[in-house]
CSV table of C-alpha atoms and ligand atoms in Angstrom, one decimal:
chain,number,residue,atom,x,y,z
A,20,UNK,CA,90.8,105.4,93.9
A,21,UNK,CA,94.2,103.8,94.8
A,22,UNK,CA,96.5,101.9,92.6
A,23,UNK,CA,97.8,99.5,94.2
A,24,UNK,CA,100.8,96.8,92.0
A,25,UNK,CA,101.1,93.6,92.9
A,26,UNK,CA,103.6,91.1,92.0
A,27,UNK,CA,103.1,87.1,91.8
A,28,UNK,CA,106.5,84.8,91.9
A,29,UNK,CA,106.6,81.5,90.1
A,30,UNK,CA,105.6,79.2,93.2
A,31,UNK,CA,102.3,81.3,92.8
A,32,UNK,CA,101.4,81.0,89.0
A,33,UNK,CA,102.9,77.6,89.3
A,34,UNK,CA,100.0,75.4,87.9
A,35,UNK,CA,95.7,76.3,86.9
A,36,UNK,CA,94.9,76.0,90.4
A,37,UNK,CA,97.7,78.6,91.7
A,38,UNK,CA,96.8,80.9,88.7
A,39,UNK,CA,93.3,81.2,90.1
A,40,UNK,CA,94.1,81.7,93.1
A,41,UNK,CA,95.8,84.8,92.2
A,42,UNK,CA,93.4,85.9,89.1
A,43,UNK,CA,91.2,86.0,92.7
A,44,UNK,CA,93.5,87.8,94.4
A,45,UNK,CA,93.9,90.1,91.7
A,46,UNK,CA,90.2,90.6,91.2
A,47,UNK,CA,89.5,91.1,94.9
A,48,UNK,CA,92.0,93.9,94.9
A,49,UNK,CA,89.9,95.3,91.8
A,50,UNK,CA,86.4,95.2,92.9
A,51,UNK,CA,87.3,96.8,96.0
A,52,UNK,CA,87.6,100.1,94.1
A,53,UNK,CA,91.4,100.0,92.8
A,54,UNK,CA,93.3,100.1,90.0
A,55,UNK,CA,95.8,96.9,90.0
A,56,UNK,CA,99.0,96.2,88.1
A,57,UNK,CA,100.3,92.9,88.4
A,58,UNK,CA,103.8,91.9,87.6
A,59,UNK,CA,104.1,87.9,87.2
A,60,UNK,CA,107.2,86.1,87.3
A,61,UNK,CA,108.0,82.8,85.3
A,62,UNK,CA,105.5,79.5,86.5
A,63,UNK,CA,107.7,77.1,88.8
A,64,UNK,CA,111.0,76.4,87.4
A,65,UNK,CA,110.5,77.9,83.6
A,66,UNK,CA,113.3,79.9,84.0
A,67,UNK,CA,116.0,76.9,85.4
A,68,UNK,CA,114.0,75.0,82.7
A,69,UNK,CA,114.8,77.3,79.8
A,70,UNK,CA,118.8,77.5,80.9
A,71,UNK,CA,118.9,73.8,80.8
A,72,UNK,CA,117.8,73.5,77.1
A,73,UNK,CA,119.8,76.3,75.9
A,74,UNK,CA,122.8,74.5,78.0
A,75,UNK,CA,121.7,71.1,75.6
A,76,UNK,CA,121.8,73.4,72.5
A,77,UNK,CA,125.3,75.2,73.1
A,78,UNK,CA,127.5,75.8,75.9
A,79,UNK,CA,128.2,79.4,74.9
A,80,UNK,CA,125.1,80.8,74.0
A,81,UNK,CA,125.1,84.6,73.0
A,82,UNK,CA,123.8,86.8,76.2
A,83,UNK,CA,121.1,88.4,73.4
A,84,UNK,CA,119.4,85.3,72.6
A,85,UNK,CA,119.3,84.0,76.4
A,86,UNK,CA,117.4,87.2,77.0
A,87,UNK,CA,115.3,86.6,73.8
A,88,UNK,CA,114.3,83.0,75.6
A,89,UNK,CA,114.3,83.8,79.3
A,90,UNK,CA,112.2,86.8,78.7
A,91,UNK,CA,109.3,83.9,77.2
A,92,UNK,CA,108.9,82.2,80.7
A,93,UNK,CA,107.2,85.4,82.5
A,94,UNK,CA,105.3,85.7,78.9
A,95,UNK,CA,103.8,82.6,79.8
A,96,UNK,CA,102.4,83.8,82.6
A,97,UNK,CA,101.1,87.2,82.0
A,98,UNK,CA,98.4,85.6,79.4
A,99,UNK,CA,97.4,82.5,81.4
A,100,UNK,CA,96.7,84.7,83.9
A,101,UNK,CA,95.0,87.6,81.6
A,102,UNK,CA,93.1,84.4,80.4
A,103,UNK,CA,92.1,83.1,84.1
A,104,UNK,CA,90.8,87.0,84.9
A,105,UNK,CA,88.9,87.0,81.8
A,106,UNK,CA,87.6,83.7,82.8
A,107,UNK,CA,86.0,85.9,86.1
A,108,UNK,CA,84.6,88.8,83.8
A,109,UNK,CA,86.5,91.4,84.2
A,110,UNK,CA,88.4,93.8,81.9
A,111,UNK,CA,92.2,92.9,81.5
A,112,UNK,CA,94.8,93.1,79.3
A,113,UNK,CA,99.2,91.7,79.3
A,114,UNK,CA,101.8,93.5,78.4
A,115,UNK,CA,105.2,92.2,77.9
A,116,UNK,CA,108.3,93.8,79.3
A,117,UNK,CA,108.7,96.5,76.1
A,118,UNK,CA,104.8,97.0,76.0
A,119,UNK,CA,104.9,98.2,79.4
A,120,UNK,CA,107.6,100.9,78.5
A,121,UNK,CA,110.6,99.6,80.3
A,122,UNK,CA,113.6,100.8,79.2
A,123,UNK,CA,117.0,99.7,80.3
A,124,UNK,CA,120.5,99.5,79.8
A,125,UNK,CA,122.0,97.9,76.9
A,126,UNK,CA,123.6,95.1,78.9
A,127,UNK,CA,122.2,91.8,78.7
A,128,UNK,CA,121.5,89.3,81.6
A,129,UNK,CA,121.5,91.8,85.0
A,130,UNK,CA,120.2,95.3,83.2
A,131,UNK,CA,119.5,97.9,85.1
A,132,UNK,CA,116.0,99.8,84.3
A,133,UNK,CA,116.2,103.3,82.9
A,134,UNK,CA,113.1,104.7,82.6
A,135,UNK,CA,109.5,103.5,82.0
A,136,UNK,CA,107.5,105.1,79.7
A,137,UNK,CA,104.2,104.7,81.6
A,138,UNK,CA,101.8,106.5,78.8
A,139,UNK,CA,100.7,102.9,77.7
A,140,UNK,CA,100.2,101.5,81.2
A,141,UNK,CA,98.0,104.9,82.1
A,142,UNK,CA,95.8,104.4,79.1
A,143,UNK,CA,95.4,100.7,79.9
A,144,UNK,CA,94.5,102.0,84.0
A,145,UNK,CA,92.0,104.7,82.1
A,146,UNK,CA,90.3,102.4,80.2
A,147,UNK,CA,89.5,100.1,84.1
A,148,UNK,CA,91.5,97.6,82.4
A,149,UNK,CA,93.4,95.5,85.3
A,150,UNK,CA,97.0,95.2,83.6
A,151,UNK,CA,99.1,92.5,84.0
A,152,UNK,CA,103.0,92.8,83.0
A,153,UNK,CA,105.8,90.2,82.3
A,154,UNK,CA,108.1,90.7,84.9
A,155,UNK,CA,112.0,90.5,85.0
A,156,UNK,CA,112.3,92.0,81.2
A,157,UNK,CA,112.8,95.5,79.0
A,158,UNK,CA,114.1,96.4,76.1
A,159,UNK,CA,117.0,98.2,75.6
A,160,UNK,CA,118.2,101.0,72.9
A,161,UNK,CA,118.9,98.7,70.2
A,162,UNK,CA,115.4,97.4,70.9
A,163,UNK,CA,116.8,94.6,72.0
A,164,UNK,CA,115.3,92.4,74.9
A,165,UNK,CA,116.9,92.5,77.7
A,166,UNK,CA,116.1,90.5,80.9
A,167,UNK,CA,117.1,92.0,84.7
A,168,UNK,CA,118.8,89.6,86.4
A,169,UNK,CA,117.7,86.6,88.9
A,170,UNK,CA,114.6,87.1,91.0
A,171,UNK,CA,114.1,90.7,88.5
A,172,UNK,CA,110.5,90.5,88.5
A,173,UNK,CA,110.3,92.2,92.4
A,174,UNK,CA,112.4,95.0,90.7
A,175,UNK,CA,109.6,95.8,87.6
A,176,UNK,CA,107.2,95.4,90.1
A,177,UNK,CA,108.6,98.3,92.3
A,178,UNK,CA,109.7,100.5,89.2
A,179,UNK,CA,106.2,100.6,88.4
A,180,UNK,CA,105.2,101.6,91.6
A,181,UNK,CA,107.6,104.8,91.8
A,182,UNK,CA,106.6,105.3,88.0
A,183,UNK,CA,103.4,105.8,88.6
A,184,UNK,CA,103.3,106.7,92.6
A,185,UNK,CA,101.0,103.6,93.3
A,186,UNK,CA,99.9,103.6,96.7
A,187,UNK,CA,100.9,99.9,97.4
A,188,UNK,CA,103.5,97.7,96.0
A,189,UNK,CA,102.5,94.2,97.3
A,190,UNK,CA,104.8,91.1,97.0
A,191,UNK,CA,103.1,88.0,96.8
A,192,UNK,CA,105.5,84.5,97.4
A,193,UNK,CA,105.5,81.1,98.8
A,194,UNK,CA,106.1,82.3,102.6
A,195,UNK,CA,103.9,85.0,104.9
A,196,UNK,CA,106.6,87.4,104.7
A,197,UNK,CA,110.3,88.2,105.5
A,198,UNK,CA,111.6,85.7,108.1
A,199,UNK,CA,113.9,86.1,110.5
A,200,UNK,CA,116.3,84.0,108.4
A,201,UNK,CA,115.2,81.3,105.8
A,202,UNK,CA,112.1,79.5,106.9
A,203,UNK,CA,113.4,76.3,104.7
A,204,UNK,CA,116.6,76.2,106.7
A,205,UNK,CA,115.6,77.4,110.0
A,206,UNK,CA,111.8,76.0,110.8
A,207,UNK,CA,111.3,78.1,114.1
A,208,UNK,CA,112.6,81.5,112.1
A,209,UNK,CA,109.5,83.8,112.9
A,210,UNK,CA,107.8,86.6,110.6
A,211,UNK,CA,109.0,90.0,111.1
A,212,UNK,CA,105.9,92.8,111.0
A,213,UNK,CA,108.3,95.2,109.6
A,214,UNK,CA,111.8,96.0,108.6
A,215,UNK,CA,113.9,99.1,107.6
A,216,UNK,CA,114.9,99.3,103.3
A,217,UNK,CA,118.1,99.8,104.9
A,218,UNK,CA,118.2,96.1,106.7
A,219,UNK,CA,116.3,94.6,104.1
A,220,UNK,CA,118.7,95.7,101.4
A,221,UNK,CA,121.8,94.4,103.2
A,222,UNK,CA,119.5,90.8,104.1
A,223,UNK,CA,118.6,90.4,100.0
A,224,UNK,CA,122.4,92.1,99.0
A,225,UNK,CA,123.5,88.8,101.6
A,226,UNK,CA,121.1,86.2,100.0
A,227,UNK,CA,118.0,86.4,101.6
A,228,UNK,CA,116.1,86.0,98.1
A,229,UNK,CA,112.9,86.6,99.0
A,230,UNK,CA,113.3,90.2,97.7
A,231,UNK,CA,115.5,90.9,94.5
A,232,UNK,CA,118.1,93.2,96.1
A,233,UNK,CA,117.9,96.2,93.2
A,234,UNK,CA,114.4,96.3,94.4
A,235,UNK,CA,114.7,97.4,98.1
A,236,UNK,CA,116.9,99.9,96.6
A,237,UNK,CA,114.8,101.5,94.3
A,238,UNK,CA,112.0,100.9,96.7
A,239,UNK,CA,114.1,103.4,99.6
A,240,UNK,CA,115.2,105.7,96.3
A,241,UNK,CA,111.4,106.3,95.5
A,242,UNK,CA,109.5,105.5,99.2
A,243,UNK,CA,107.5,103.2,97.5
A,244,UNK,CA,105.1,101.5,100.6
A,245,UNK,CA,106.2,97.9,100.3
A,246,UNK,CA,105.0,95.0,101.3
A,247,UNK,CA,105.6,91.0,101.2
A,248,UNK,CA,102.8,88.3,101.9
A,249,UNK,CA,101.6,85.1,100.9
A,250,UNK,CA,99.5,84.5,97.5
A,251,UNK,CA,98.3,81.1,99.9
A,252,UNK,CA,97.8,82.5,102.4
A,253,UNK,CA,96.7,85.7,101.0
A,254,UNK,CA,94.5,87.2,104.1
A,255,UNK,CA,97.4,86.9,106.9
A,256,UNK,CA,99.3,90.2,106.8
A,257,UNK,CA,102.9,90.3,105.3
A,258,UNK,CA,106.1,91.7,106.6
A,259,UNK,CA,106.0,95.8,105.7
A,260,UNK,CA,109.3,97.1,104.3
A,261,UNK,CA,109.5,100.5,105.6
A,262,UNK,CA,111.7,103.9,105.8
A,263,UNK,CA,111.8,103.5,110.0
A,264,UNK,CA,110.3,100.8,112.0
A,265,UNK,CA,109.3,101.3,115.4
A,266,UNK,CA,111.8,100.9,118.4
A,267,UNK,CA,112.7,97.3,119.6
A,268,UNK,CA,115.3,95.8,121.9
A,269,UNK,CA,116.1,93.1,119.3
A,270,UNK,CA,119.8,93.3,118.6
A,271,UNK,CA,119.6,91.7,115.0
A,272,UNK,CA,117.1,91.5,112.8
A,273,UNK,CA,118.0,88.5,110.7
A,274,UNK,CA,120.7,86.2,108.8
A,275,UNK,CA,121.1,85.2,105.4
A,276,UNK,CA,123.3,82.1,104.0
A,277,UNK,CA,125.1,83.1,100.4
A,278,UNK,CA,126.4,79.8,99.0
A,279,UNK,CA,127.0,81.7,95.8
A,280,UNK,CA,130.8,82.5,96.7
A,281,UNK,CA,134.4,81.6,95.3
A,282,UNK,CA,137.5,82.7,97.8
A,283,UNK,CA,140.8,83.4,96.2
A,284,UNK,CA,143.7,83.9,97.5
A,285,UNK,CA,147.0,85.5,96.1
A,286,UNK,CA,150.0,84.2,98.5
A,287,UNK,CA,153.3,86.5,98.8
A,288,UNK,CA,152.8,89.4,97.4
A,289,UNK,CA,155.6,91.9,97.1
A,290,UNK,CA,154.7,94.0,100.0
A,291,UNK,CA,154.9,97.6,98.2
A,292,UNK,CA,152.6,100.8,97.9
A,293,UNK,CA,150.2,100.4,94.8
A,294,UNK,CA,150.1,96.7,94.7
A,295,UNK,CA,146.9,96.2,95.8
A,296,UNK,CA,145.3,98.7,93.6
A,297,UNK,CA,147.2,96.7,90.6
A,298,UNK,CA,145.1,93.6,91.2
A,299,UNK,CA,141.4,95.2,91.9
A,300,UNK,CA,142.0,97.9,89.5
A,301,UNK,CA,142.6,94.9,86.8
A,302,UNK,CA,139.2,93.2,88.6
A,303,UNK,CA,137.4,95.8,87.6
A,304,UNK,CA,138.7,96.4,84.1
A,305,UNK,CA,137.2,92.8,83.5
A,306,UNK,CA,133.7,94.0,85.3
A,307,UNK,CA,134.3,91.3,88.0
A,308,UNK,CA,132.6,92.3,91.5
A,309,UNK,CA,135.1,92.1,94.3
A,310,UNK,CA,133.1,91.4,97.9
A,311,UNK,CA,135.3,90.5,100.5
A,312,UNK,CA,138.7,91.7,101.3
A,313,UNK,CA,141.3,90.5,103.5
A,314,UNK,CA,145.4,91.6,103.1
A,315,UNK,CA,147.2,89.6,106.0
A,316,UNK,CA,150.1,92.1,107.8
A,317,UNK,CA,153.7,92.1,105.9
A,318,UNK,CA,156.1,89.5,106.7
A,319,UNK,CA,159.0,89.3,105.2
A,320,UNK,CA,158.6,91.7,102.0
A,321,UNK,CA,155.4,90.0,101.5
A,322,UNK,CA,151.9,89.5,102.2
A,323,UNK,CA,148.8,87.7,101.2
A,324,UNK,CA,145.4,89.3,99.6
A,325,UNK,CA,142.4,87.6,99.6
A,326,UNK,CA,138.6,88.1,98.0
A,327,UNK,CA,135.1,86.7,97.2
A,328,UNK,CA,133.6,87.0,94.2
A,329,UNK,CA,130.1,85.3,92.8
A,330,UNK,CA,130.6,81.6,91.4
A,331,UNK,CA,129.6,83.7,88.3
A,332,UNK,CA,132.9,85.9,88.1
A,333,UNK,CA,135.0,82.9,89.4
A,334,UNK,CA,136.9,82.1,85.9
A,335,UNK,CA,137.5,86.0,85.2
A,336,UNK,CA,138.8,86.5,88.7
A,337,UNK,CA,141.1,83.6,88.8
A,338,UNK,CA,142.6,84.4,85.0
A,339,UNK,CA,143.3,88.1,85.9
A,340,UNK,CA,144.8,86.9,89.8
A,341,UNK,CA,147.0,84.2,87.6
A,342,UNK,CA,148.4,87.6,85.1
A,343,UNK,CA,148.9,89.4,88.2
A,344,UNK,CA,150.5,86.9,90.0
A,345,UNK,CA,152.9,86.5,86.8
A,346,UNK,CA,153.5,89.9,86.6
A,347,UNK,CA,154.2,91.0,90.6
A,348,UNK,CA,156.4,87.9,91.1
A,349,UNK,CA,153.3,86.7,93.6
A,350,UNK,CA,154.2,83.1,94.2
A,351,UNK,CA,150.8,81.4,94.8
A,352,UNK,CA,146.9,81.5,93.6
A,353,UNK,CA,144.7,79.0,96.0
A,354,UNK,CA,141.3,78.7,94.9
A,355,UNK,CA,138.2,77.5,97.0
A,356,UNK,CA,134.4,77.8,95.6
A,357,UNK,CA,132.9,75.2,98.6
A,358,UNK,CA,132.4,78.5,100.7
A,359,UNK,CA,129.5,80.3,102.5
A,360,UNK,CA,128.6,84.1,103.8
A,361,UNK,CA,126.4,83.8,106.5
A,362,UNK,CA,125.3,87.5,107.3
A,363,UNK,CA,124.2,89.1,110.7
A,364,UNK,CA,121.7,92.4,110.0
A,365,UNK,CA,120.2,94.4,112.2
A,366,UNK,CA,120.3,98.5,112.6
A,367,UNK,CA,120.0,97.4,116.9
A,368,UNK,CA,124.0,96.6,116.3
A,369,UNK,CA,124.5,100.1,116.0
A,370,UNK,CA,124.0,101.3,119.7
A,371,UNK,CA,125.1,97.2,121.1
A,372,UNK,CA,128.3,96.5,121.2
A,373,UNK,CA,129.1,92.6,121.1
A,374,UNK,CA,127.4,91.4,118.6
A,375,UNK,CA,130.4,90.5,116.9
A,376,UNK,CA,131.4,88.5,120.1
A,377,UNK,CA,128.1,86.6,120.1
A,378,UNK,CA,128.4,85.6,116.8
A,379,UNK,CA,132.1,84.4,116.5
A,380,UNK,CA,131.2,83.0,120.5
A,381,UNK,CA,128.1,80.6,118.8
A,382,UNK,CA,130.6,79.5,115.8
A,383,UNK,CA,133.5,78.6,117.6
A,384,UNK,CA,131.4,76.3,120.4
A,385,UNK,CA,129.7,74.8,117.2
A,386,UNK,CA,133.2,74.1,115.5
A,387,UNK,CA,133.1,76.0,112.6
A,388,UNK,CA,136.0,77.9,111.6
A,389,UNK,CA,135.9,81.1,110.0
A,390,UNK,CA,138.5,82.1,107.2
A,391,UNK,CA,137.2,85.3,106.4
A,392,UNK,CA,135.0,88.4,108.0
A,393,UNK,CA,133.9,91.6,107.0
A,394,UNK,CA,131.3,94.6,108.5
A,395,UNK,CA,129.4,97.3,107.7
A,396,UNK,CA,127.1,99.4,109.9
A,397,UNK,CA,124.4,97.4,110.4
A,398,UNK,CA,126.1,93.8,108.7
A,399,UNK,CA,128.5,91.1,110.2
A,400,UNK,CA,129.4,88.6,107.5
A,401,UNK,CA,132.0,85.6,108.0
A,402,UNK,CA,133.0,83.9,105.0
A,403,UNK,CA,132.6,79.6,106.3
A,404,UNK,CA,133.2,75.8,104.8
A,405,UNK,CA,129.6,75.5,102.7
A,406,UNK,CA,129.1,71.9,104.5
A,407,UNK,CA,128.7,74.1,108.2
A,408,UNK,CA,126.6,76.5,106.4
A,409,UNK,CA,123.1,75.6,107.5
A,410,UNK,CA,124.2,74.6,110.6
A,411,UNK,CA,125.7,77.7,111.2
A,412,UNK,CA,122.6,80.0,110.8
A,413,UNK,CA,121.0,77.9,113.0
A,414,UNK,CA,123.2,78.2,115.2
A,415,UNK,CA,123.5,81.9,115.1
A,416,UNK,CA,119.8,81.9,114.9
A,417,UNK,CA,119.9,80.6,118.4
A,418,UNK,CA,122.4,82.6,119.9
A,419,UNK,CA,120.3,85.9,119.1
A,420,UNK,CA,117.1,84.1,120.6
A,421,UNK,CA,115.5,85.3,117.2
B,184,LIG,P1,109.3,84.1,94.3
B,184,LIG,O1,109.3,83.1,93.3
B,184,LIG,O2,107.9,84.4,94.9
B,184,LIG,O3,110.0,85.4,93.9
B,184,LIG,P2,111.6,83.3,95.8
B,184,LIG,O4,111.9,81.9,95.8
B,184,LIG,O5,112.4,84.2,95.0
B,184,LIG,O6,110.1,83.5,95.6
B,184,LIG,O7,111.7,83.9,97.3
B,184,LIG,C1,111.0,83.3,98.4
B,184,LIG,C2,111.9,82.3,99.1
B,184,LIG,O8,112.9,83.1,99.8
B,184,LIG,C3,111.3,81.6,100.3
B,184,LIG,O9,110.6,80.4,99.8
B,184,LIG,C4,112.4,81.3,101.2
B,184,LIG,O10,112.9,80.0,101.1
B,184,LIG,C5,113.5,82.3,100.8
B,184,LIG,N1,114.0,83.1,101.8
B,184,LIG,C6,115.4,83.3,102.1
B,184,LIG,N2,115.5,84.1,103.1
B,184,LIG,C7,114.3,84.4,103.6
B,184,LIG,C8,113.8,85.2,104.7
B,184,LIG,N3,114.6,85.9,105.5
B,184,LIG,N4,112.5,85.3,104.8
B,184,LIG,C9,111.6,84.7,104.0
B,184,LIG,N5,112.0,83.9,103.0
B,184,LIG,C10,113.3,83.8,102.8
B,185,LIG,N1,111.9,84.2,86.4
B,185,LIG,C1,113.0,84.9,86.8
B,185,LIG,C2,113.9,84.0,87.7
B,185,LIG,O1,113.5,82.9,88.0
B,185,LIG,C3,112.7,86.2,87.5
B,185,LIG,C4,111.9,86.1,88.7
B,185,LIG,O2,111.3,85.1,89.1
B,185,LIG,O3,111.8,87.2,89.4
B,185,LIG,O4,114.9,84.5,88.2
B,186,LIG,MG1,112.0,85.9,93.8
């Protein structure tokens, strides 16, 4: 007997016909001997939907009650779906996020699961119940609801998997797996068979959003055997996400387009020890995520820092860069939020050298300037205009015969 959790996005519980589809799906799974969990996500665009009216209500609403309402959309889903598998005659029960024992932190809007308290789930799984869960929500210790952030409901799904060592966490969405780079953007991008946690983490961390990025990482914490496929296609194998994958010569493995970026810049710094530490340290303080960093050389007792935060953190970032600017004697703050990251991934960059070459090489022949760049192991990322975006994963895409 295998338990195997699968999770449906909203594209796949979109309308009846789509909920079918995966009440099938999930029934299939069932009467082939298994025990099946599966998360749902919000149907279609509930969750944009669900923004916009609280936007219409108030443009400040409390982070609490946006949680209390964005937690309803994946509520939707879990008994329309219950309803559809009840429909086909078998046993089945939904449980929203609390239900299900999710625990998280006490921060709303991006909280981070804690624990789940799996006792309910089991005794649902005991009883041959198929459980279906509202994915992207918890509670939190003042019982609040708390919801997990954009694109959450790939994370529940994998938390259950390492809560309960399910043999399979299975991501069901609108395309037959990861892609080389965006399908939408690039149409001859091709379906990978497999890719690292390691690669996949730095793709979704660089906005590859098929998989919620918290979710590759739990899934590498806790080896859970991931995998993402197509609810429409749901007899073509997926794309496996994997500890190792086997040896290729392909340099990269895919890019990734971020349009969710703001660039600011602090021009003439004093150029002295600690300054630098005076800014980020006051970034922090004010819980704004700091990506990319660029200090130009000293010239003349001063120097210029740069960084990227999410369009998110824009209005925090740019009131604590005007108080330092005020209080260093910095004499500029220029502000841009029309930016990119385009991303390079691939563990093959490792052992190449080059790669940086080729990817500067394609942008510069194509025009498109580059204002900011930063690496990591297995990760180029150049920060570009957001109107040479697409064009410059395509681009790329090309250069690396992907
Ligand atoms: P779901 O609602 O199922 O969670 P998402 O919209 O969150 O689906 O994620 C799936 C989408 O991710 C695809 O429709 C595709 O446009 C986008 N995407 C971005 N990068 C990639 C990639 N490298 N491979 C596949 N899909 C990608
Ligand atoms: N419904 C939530 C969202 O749209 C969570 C999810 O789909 O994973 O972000
Ligand atoms: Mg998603």
């Amino acid at each position: 007997m295998n338990l195997i959790v699968q999770k449906f996005g909203g594209t796949s519980v979109a309308n009846v016909e789509r909920i079918r589809n995966v009440a099938q799906i999930i029934t299939d799974t069932y009467e082939r001997g298994n025990d099946v969990i599966a998360v749902v996500s919000a149907q279609g665009d509930t969750t944009d939907d669900l923004i916009k009216k609280a936007a219409e209500i108030t443009s400040k609403p409390s982070s609490r009650e946006m949680d209390v309402l964005l937690s309803t959309g994946e509520q939707i889903s879990m008994s329309l779906l219950a309803m559809a598998i009840e429909e086909l005659g078998y046993p089945v029960i939904s449980l929203s996020g609390w239900q299900a024992g999710f625990l998280t932190e006490a921060t709303h809007g991006n909280a981070r699961i804690k624990k789940i308290n799996t006792e309910r789930l089991q005794n649902e799984l005991d009883k041959k119940n198929i459980v279906i869960v509202a994915g992207f929500q918890g509670i939190n210790r003042y019982d609040d609801i708390t919801t997990l952030g954009r694109g959450g409901s790939d994370t529940s799904a994998v938390a259950i998997a390492a809560a309960l060592k399910a043999d399979k966490c299975e991501i069901y969405t609108d395309v037959d797996g990861v892609y080389t780079t965006d399908p939408r953007i690039v149409p001859n991008a091709h379906k990978l068979d497999e890719i690292t946690y390691d690669e996949m983490l730095e793709l979704a961390t660089c906005g590859a959003n098929v998989l919620h990025n918290r979710s590759v990482e739990m899934a590498k914490k806790y080896s859970v055997k991931l995998e993402v496929r197509s609810s429409i296609n749901s007899d073509v194998p997926g794309t496996e996400v994997k500890e190792v994958c086997k040896v290729e010569k392909m340099l990269i493995k895919g890019v990734a387009m971020d349009n969710d970026v703001a660039r600011i810049s602090v021009l003439e710094v004093p150029n002295q020890p600690g300054i630098a530490f005076k800014l980020f340290s006051a970034l922090a303080a004010e819980k704004v995520n700091v990506d990319i960093i660029l200090q130009s050389v000293g010239r003349n007792g001063t120097k210029d820092i740069s960084f990227t935060v999410s369009t998110a953190h824009k209005q925090q970032a740019l009131k604590v860069s005007e108080e330092f600017k005020e209080i260093v004697g910095a004499k500029e703050i220029v502000f841009k939020d029309n930016v990119s990251k385009v991303s390079i991934v691939g563990a093959g960059m490792l052992s190449n050298p080059g790669v940086a070459a080729k990817m500067f090489e394609a942008l510069g022949e194509s025009n498109i300037n580059i204002s900011m760049i930063s690496t990591s192991e297995i990760k180029i990322s150049v920060l570009i205009d957001q109107d040479q975006a697409k064009r410059a994963v395509n681009v790329i895409h090309d250069a690396f015969a992907l």
